[in-house]
PDB file of C-alpha atoms in Angstrom:
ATOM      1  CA  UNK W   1     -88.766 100.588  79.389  1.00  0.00           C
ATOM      2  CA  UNK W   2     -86.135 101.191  76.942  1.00  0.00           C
ATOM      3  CA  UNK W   3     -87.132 102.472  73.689  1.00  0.00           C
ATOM      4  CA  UNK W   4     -85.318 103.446  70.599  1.00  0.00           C
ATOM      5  CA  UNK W   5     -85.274 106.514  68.613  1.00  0.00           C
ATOM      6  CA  UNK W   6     -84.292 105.320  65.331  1.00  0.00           C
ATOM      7  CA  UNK W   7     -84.099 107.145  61.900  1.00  0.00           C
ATOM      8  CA  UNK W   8     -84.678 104.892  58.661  1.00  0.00           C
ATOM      9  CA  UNK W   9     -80.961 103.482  57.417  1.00  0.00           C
ATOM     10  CA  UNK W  10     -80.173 104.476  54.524  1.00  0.00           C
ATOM     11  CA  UNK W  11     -79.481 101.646  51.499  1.00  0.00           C
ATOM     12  CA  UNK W  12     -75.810 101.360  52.775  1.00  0.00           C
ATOM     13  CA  UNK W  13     -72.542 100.113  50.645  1.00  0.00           C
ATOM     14  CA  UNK W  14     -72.287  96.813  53.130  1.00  0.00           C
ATOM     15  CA  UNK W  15     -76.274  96.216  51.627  1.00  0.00           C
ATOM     16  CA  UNK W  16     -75.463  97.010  48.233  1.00  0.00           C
ATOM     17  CA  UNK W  17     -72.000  94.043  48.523  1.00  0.00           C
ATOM     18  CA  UNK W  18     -74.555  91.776  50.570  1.00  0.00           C
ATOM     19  CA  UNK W  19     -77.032  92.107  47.402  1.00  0.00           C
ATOM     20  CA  UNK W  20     -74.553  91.967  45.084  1.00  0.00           C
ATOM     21  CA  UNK W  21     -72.845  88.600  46.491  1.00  0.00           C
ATOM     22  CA  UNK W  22     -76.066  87.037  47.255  1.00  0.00           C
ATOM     23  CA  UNK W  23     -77.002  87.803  43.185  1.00  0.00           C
ATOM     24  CA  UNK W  24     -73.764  86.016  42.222  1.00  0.00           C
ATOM     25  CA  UNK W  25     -74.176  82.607  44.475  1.00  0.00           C
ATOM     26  CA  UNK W  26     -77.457  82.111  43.596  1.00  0.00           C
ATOM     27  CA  UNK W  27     -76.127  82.023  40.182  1.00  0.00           C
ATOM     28  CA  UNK W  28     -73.213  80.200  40.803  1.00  0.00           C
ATOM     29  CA  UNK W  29     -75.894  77.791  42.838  1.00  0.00           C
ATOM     30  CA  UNK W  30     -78.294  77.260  39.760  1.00  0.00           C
ATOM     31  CA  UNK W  31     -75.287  77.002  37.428  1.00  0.00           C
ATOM     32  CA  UNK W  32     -74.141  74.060  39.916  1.00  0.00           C
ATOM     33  CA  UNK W  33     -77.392  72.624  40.192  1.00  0.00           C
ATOM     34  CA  UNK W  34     -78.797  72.328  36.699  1.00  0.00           C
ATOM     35  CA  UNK W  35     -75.300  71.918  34.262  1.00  0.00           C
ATOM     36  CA  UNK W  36     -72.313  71.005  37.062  1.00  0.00           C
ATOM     37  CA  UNK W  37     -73.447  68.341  39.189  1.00  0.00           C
ATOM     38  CA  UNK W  38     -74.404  64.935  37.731  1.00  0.00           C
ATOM     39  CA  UNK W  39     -78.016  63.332  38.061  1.00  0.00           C
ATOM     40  CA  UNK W  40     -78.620  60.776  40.592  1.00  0.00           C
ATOM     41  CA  UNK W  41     -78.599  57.174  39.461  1.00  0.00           C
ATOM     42  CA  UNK W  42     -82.117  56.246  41.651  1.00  0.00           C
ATOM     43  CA  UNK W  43     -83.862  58.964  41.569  1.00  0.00           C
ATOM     44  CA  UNK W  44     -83.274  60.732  38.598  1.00  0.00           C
ATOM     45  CA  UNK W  45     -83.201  64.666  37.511  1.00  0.00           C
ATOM     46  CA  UNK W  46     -86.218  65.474  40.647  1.00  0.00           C
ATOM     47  CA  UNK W  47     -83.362  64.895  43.360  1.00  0.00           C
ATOM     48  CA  UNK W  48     -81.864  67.850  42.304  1.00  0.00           C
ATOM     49  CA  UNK W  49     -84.772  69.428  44.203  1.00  0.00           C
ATOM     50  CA  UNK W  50     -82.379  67.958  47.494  1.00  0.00           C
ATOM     51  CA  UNK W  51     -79.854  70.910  47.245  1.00  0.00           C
ATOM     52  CA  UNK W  52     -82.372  74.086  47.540  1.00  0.00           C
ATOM     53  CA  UNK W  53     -84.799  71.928  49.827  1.00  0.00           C
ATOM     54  CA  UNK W  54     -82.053  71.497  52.523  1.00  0.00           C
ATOM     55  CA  UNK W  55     -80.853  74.884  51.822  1.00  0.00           C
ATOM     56  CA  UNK W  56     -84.245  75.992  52.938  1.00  0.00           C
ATOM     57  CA  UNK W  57     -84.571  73.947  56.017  1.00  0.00           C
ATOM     58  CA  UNK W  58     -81.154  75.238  57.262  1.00  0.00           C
ATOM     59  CA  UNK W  59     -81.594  78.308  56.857  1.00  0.00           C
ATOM     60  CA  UNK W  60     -85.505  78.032  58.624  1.00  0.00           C
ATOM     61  CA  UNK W  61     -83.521  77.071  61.750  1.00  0.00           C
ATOM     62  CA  UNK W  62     -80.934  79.632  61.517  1.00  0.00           C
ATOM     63  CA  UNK W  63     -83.581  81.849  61.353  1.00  0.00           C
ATOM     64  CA  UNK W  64     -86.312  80.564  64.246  1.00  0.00           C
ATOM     65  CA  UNK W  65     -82.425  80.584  66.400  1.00  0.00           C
ATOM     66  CA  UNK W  66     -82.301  83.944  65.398  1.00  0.00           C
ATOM     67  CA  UNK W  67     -85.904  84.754  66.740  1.00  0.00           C
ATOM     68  CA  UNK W  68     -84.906  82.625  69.845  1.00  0.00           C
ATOM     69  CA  UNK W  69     -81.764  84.615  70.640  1.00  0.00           C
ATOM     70  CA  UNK W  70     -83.263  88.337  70.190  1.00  0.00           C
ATOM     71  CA  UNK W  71     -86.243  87.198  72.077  1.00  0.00           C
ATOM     72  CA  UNK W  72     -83.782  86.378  75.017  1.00  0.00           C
ATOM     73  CA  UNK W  73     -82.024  89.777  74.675  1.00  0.00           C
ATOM     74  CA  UNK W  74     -85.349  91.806  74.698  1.00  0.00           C
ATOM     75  CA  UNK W  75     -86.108  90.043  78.171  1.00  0.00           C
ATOM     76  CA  UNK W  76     -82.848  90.835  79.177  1.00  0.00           C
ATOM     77  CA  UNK W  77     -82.447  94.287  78.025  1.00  0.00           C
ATOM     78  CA  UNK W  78     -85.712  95.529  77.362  1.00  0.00           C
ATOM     79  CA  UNK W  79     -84.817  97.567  73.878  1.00  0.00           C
ATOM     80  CA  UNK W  80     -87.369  97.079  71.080  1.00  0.00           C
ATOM     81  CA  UNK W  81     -84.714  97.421  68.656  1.00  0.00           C
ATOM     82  CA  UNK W  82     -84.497  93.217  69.625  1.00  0.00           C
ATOM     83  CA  UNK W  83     -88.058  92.380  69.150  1.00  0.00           C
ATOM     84  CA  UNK W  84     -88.280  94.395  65.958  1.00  0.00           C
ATOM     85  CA  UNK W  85     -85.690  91.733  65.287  1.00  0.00           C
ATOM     86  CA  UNK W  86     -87.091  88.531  66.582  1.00  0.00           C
ATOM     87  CA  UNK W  87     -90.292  89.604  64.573  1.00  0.00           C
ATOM     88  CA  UNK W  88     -88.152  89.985  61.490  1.00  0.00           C
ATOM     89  CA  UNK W  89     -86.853  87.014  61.307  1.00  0.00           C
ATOM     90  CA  UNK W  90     -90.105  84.937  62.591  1.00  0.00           C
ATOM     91  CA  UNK W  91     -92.069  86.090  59.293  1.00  0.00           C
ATOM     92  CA  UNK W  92     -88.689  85.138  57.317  1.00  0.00           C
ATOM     93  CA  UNK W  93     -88.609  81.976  59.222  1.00  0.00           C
ATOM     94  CA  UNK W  94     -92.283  81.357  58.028  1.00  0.00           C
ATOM     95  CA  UNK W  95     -91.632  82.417  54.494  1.00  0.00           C
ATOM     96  CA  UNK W  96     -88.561  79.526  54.374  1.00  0.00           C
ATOM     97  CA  UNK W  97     -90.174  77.039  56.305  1.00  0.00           C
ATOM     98  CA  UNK W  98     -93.360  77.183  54.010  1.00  0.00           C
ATOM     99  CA  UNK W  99     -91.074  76.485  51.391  1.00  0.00           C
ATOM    100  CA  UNK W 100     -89.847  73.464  52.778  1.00  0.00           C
ATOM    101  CA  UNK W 101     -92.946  72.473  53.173  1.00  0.00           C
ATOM    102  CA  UNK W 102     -94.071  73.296  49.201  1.00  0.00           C
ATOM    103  CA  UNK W 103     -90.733  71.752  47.965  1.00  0.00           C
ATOM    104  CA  UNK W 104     -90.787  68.526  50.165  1.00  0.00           C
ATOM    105  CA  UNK W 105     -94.045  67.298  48.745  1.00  0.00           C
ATOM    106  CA  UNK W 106     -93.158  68.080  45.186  1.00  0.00           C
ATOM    107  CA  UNK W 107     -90.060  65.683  45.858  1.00  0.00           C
ATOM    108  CA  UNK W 108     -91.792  63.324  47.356  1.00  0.00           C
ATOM    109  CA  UNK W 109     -95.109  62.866  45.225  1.00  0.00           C
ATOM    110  CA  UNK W 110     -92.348  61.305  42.474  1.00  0.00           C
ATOM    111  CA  UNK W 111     -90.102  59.379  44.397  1.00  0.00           C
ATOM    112  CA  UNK W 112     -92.739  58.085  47.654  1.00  0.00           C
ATOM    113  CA  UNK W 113     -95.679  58.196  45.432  1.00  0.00           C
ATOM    114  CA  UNK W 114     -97.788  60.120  47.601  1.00  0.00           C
ATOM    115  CA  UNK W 115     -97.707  64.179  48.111  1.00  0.00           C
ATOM    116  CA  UNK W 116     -97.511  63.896  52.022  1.00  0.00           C
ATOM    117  CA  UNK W 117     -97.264  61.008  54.684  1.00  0.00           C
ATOM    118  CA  UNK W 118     -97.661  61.698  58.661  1.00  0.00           C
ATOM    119  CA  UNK W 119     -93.744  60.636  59.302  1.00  0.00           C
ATOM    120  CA  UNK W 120     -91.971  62.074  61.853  1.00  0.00           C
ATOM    121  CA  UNK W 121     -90.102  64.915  60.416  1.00  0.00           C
ATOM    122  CA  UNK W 122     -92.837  65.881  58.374  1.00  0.00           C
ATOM    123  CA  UNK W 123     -95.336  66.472  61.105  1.00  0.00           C
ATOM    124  CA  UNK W 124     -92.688  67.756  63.240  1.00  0.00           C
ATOM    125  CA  UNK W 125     -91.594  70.613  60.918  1.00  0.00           C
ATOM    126  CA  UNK W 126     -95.544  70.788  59.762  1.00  0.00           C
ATOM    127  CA  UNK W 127     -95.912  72.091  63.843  1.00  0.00           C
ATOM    128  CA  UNK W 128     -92.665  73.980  63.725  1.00  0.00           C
ATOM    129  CA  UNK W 129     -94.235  76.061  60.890  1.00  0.00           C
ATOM    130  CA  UNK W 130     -97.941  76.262  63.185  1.00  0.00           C
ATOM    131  CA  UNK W 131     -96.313  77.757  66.073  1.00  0.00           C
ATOM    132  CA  UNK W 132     -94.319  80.628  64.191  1.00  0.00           C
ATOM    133  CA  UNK W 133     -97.805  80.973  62.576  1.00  0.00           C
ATOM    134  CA  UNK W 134     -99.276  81.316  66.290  1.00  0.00           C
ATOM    135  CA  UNK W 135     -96.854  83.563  67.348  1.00  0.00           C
ATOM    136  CA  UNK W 136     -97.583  85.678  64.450  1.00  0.00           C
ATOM    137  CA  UNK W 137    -100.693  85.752  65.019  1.00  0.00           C
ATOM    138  CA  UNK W 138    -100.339  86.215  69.496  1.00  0.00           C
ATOM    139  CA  UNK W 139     -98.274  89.440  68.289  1.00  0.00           C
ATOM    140  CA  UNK W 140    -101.360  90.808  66.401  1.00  0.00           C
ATOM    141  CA  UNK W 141    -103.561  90.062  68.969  1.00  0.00           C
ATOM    142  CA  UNK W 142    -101.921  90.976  71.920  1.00  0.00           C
ATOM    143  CA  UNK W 143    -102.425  94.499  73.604  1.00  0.00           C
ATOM    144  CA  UNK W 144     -99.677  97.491  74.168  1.00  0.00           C
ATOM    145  CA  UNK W 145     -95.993  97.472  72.261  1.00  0.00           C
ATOM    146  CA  UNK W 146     -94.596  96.113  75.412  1.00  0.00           C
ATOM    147  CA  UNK W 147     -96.870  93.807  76.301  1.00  0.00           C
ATOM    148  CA  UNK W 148     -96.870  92.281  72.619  1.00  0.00           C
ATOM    149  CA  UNK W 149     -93.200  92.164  72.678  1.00  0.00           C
ATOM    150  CA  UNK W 150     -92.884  90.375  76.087  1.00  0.00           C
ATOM    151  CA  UNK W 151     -95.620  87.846  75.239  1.00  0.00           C
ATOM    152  CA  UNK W 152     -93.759  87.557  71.930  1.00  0.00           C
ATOM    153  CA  UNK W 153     -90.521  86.970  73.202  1.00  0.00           C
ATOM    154  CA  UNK W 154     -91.615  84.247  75.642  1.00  0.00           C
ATOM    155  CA  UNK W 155     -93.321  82.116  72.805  1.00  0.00           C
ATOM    156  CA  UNK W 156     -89.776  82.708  70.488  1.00  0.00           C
ATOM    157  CA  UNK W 157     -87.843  81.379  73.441  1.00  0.00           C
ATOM    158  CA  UNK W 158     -90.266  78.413  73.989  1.00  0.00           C
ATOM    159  CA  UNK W 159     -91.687  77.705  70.611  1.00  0.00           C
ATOM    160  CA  UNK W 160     -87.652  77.220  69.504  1.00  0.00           C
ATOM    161  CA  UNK W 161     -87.757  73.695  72.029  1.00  0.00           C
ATOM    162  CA  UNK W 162     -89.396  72.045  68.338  1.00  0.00           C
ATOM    163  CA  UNK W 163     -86.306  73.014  66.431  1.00  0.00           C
ATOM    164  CA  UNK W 164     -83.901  70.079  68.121  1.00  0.00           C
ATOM    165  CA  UNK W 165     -86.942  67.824  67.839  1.00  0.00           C
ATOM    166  CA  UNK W 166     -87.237  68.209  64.467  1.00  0.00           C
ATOM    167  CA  UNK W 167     -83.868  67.938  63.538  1.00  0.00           C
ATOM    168  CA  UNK W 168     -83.539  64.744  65.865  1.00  0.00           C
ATOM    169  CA  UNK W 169     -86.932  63.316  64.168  1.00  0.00           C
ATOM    170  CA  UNK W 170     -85.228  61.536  61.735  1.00  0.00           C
ATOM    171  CA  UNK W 171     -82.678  59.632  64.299  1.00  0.00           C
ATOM    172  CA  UNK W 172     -85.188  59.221  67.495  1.00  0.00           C
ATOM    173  CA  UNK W 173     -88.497  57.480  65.382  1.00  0.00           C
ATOM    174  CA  UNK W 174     -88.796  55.468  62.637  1.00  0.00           C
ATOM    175  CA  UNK W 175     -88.622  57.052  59.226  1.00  0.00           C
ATOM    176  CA  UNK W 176     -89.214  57.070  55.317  1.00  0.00           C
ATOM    177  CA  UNK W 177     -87.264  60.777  55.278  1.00  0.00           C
ATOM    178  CA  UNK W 178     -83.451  60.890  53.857  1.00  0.00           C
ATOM    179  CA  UNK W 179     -80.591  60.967  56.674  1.00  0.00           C
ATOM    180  CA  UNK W 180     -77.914  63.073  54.869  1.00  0.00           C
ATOM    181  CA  UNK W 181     -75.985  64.068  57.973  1.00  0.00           C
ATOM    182  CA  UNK W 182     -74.995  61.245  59.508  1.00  0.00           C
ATOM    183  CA  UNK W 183     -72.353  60.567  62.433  1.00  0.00           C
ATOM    184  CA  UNK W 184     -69.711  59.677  59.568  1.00  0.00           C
ATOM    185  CA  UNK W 185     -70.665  62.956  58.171  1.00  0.00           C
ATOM    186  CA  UNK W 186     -72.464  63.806  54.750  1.00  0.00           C
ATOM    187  CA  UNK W 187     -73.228  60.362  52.444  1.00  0.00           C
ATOM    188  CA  UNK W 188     -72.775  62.284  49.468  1.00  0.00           C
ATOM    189  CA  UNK W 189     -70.635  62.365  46.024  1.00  0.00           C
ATOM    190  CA  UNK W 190     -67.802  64.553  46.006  1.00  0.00           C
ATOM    191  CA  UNK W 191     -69.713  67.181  43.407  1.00  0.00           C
ATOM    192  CA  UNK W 192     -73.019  66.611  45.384  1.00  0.00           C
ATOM    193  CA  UNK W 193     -71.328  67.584  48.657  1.00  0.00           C
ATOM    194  CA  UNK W 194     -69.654  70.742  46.417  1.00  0.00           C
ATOM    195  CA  UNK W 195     -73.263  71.636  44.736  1.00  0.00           C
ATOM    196  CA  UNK W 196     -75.162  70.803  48.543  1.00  0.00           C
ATOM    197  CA  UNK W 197     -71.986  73.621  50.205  1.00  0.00           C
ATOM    198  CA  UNK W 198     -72.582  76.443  47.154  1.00  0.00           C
ATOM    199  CA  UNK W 199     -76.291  76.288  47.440  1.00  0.00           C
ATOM    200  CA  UNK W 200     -76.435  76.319  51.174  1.00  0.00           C
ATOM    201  CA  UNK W 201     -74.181  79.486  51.000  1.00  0.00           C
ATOM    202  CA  UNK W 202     -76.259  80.835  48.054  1.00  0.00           C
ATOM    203  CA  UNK W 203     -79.289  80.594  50.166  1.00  0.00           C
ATOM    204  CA  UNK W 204     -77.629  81.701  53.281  1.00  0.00           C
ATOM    205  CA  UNK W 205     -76.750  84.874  51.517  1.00  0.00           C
ATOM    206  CA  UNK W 206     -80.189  85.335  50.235  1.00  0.00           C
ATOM    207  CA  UNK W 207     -81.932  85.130  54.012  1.00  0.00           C
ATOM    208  CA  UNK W 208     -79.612  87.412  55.356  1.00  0.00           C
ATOM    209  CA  UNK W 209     -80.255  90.126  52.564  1.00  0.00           C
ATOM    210  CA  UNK W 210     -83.988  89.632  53.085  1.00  0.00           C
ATOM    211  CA  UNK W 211     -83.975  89.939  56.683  1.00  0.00           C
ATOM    212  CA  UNK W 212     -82.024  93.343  56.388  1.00  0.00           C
ATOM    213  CA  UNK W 213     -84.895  94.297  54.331  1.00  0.00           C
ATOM    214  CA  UNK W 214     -87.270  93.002  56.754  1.00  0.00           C
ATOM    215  CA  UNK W 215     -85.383  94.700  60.083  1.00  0.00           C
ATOM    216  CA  UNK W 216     -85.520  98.148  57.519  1.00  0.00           C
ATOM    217  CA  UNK W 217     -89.182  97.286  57.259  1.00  0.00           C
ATOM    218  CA  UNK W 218     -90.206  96.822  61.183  1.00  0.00           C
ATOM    219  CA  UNK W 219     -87.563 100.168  62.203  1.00  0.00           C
ATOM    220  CA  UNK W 220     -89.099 102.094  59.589  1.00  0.00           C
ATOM    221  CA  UNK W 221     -92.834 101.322  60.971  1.00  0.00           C
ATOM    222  CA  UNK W 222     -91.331 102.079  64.598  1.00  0.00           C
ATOM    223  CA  UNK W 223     -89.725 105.207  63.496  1.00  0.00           C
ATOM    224  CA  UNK W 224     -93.153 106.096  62.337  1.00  0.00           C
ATOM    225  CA  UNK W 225     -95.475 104.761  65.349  1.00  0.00           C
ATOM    226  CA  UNK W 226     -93.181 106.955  67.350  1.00  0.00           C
ATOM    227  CA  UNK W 227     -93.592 110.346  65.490  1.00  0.00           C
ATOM    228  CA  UNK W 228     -97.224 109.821  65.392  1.00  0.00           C
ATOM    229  CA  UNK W 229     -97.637 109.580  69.293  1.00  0.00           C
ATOM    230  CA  UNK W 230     -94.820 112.507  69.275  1.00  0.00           C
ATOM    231  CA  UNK W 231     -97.048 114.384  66.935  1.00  0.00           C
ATOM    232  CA  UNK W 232    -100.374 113.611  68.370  1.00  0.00           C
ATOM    233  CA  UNK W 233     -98.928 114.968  72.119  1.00  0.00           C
ATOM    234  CA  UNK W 234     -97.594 117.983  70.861  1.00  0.00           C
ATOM    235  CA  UNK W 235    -101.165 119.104  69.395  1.00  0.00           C
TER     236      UNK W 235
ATOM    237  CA  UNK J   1     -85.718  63.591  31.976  1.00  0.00           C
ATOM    238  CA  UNK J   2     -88.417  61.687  33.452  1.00  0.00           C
ATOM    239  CA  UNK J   3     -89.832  64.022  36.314  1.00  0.00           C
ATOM    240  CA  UNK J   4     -88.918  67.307  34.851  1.00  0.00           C
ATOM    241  CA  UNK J   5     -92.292  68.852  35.571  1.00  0.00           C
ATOM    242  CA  UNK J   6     -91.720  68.399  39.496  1.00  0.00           C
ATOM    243  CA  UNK J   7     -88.278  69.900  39.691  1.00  0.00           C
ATOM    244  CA  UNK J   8     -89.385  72.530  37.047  1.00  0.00           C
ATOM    245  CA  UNK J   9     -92.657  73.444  39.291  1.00  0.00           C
ATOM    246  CA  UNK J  10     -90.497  73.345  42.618  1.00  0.00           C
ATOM    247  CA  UNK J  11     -87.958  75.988  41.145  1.00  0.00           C
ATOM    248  CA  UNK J  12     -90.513  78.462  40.356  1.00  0.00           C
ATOM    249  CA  UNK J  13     -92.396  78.441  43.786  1.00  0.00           C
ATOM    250  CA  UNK J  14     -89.092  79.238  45.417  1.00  0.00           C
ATOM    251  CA  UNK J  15     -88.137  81.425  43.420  1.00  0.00           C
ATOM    252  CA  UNK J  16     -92.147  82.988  42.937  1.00  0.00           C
ATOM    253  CA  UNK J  17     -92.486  83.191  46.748  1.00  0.00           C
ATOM    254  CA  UNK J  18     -89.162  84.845  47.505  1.00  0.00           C
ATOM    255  CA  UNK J  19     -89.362  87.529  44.433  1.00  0.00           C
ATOM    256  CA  UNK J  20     -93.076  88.260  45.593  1.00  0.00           C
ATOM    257  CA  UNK J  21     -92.230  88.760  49.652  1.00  0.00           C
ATOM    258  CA  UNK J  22     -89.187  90.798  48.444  1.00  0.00           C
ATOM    259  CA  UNK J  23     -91.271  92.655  46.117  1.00  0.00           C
ATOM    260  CA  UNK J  24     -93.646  93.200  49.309  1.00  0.00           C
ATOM    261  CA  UNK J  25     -90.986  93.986  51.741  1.00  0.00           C
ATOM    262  CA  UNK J  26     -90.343  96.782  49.033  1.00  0.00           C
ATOM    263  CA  UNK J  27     -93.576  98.117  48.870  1.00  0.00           C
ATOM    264  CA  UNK J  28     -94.212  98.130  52.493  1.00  0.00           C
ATOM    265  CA  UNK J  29     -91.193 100.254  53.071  1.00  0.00           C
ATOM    266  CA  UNK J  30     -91.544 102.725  50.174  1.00  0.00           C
ATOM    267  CA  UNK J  31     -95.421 103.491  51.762  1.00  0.00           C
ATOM    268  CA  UNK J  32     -93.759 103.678  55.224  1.00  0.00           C
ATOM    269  CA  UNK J  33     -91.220 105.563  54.402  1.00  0.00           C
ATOM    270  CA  UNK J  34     -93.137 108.392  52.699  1.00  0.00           C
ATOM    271  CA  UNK J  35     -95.907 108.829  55.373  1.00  0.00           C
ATOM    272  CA  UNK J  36     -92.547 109.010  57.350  1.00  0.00           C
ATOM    273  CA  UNK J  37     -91.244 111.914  55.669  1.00  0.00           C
ATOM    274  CA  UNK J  38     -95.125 113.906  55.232  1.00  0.00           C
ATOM    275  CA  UNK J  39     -94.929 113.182  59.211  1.00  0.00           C
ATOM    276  CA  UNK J  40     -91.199 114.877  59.585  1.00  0.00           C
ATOM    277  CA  UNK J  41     -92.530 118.005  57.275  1.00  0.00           C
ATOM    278  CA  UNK J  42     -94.711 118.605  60.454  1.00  0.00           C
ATOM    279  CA  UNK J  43     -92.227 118.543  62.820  1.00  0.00           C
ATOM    280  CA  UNK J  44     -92.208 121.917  64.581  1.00  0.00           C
ATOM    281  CA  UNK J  45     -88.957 123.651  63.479  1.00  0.00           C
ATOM    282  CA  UNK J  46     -89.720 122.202  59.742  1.00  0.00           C
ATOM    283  CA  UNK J  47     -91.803 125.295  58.726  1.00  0.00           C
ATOM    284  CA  UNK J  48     -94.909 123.382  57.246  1.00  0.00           C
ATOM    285  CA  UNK J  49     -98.408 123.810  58.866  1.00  0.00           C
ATOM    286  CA  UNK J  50    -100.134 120.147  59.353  1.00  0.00           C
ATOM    287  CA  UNK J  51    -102.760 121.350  57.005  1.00  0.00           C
ATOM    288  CA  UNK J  52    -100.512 120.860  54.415  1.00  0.00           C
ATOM    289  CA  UNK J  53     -99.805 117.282  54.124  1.00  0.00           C
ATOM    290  CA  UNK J  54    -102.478 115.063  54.226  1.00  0.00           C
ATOM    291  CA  UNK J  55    -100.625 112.461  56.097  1.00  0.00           C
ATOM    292  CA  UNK J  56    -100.963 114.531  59.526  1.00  0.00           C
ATOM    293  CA  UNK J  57    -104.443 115.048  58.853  1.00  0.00           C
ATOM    294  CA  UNK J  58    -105.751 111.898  60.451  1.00  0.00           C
TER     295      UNK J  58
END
């Protein structure tokens, strides 16, 4: 078993350019959002809700496919510097995805008249979000560092199967939900499409600077787990 | 401006819920990373007995 002897990285200059670009997007992204692009004729000022919301939901799959692809290379290599990783981005992935869920609802209560209905890609991201919860919560319960990484990385790899489904939701069942992507691409308004691209980079940015500070978090704690057992042997 | 109350509340749980995790994510590192460095100080080669930082004592 592989493990890693990390020290703590230091705030780098790459961090402080990520931080620094993220602060600027999201600006540019609220700027967009609230004074550039125009209000929808139907439904009003609360669609503008759509461009963060989506933002969100992209960005939960990006990160569950990040969870799904480390989890593959700790099986594979067997380095814990990959499962610190996976782990990372699960509790980011939960963090985003309850968002979606928050935001959703306070779009729809307006616009469907009801806070929550059981339609397809509702309950399916409604699961999504349980079984990151689950695998939280296997990772707490489960025994030795190894062991909670293997068990770990097996539920990543298979809880990721309800990512396609829920993006699919919309197209394989019946549904109340928006399609924005459709074959014939994005039914949008030239400074929607503009507002929709600047927010989804905005947001983009912003997961990606958390999740640094997240991985910092997890090789930080390993750093220490390690000295402790290095400590505790030598006395 | 019908509705403003639902876009307005939606805004400030994003942004509420990502300031607060960052602000944890802060936290959880600054506590880490000073039991880290009481830990190193007892590192043998660093010159400091255990006794002398209460983060070895336990």
């Amino acid at each position: 078993m592989k493990t890693i002897d990390v020290t703590v990285p230091k705030k780098g200059l790459a961090v402080e350019i990520l931080g620094g670009l993220t602060f600027v997007m999201v600006l540019l992204s609220l700027w967009a959002i609230f004074i550039y692009v125009p209000t929808e004729r139907v439904m009003g000022i609360v669609q503008k809700i759509f461009y963060y919301h989506v933002s969100l939901g992209f960005n939960t799959f990006l990160a569950f496919f990040i969870v799904f692809i480390y989890s593959i290379l700790y099986l594979w290599k067997r380095d814990f510097y990959y499962d610190i990783v996976a782990h990372a981005a699960a509790e980011v992935g939960i963090v985003l995805c309850s968002l979606v869920l928050i935001t959703g609802p306070i779009w729809a209560k307006p616009i469907w008249g009801t806070w929550w209905t059981w339609d397809a890609r509702l309950t399916t991201t409604l699961i999504l979000w349980m079984i990151y919860i689950a695998y939280l919560m296997l990772r707490s319960a489960a025994g030795s560092d190894a062991q909670k990484a293997r068990y770990a990385a097996v539920f990543g790899i298979v809880g990721f199967v309800d990512v396609p489904i829920v993006y699919f939701s919309i197209h394989w069942w019946r549904t109340i939900h928006p399609v924005v992507i459709k074959a014939s691409g994005m039914s949008l308004a030239p400074e929607m499409k503009q507002t929709m691209f600047i927010s989804l980079a905005a947001i983009t940015l912003l997961h990606i600077f958390i999740l640094t500070l997240r991985v910092k978090v997890g090789l930080a704690k390993h750093t220490l787990e390690g000295l402790k057992i290095k400590l505790t042997a030598g006395h | 401006m019908e509705n403003l109350n639902y876009l307005f509340a939606a805004y400030c749980v994003i942004w509420t819920v990502i300031f607060g995790y960052m602000f944890v994510l802060s936290r959880r590192l600054k506590s880490i990373q000073a039991e880290l460095d009481a830990l190193k100080a007892c590192e043998p080669g660093e010159g400091k007995s255990c006794k002398d930082t209460c983060a070895c004592s336990g």
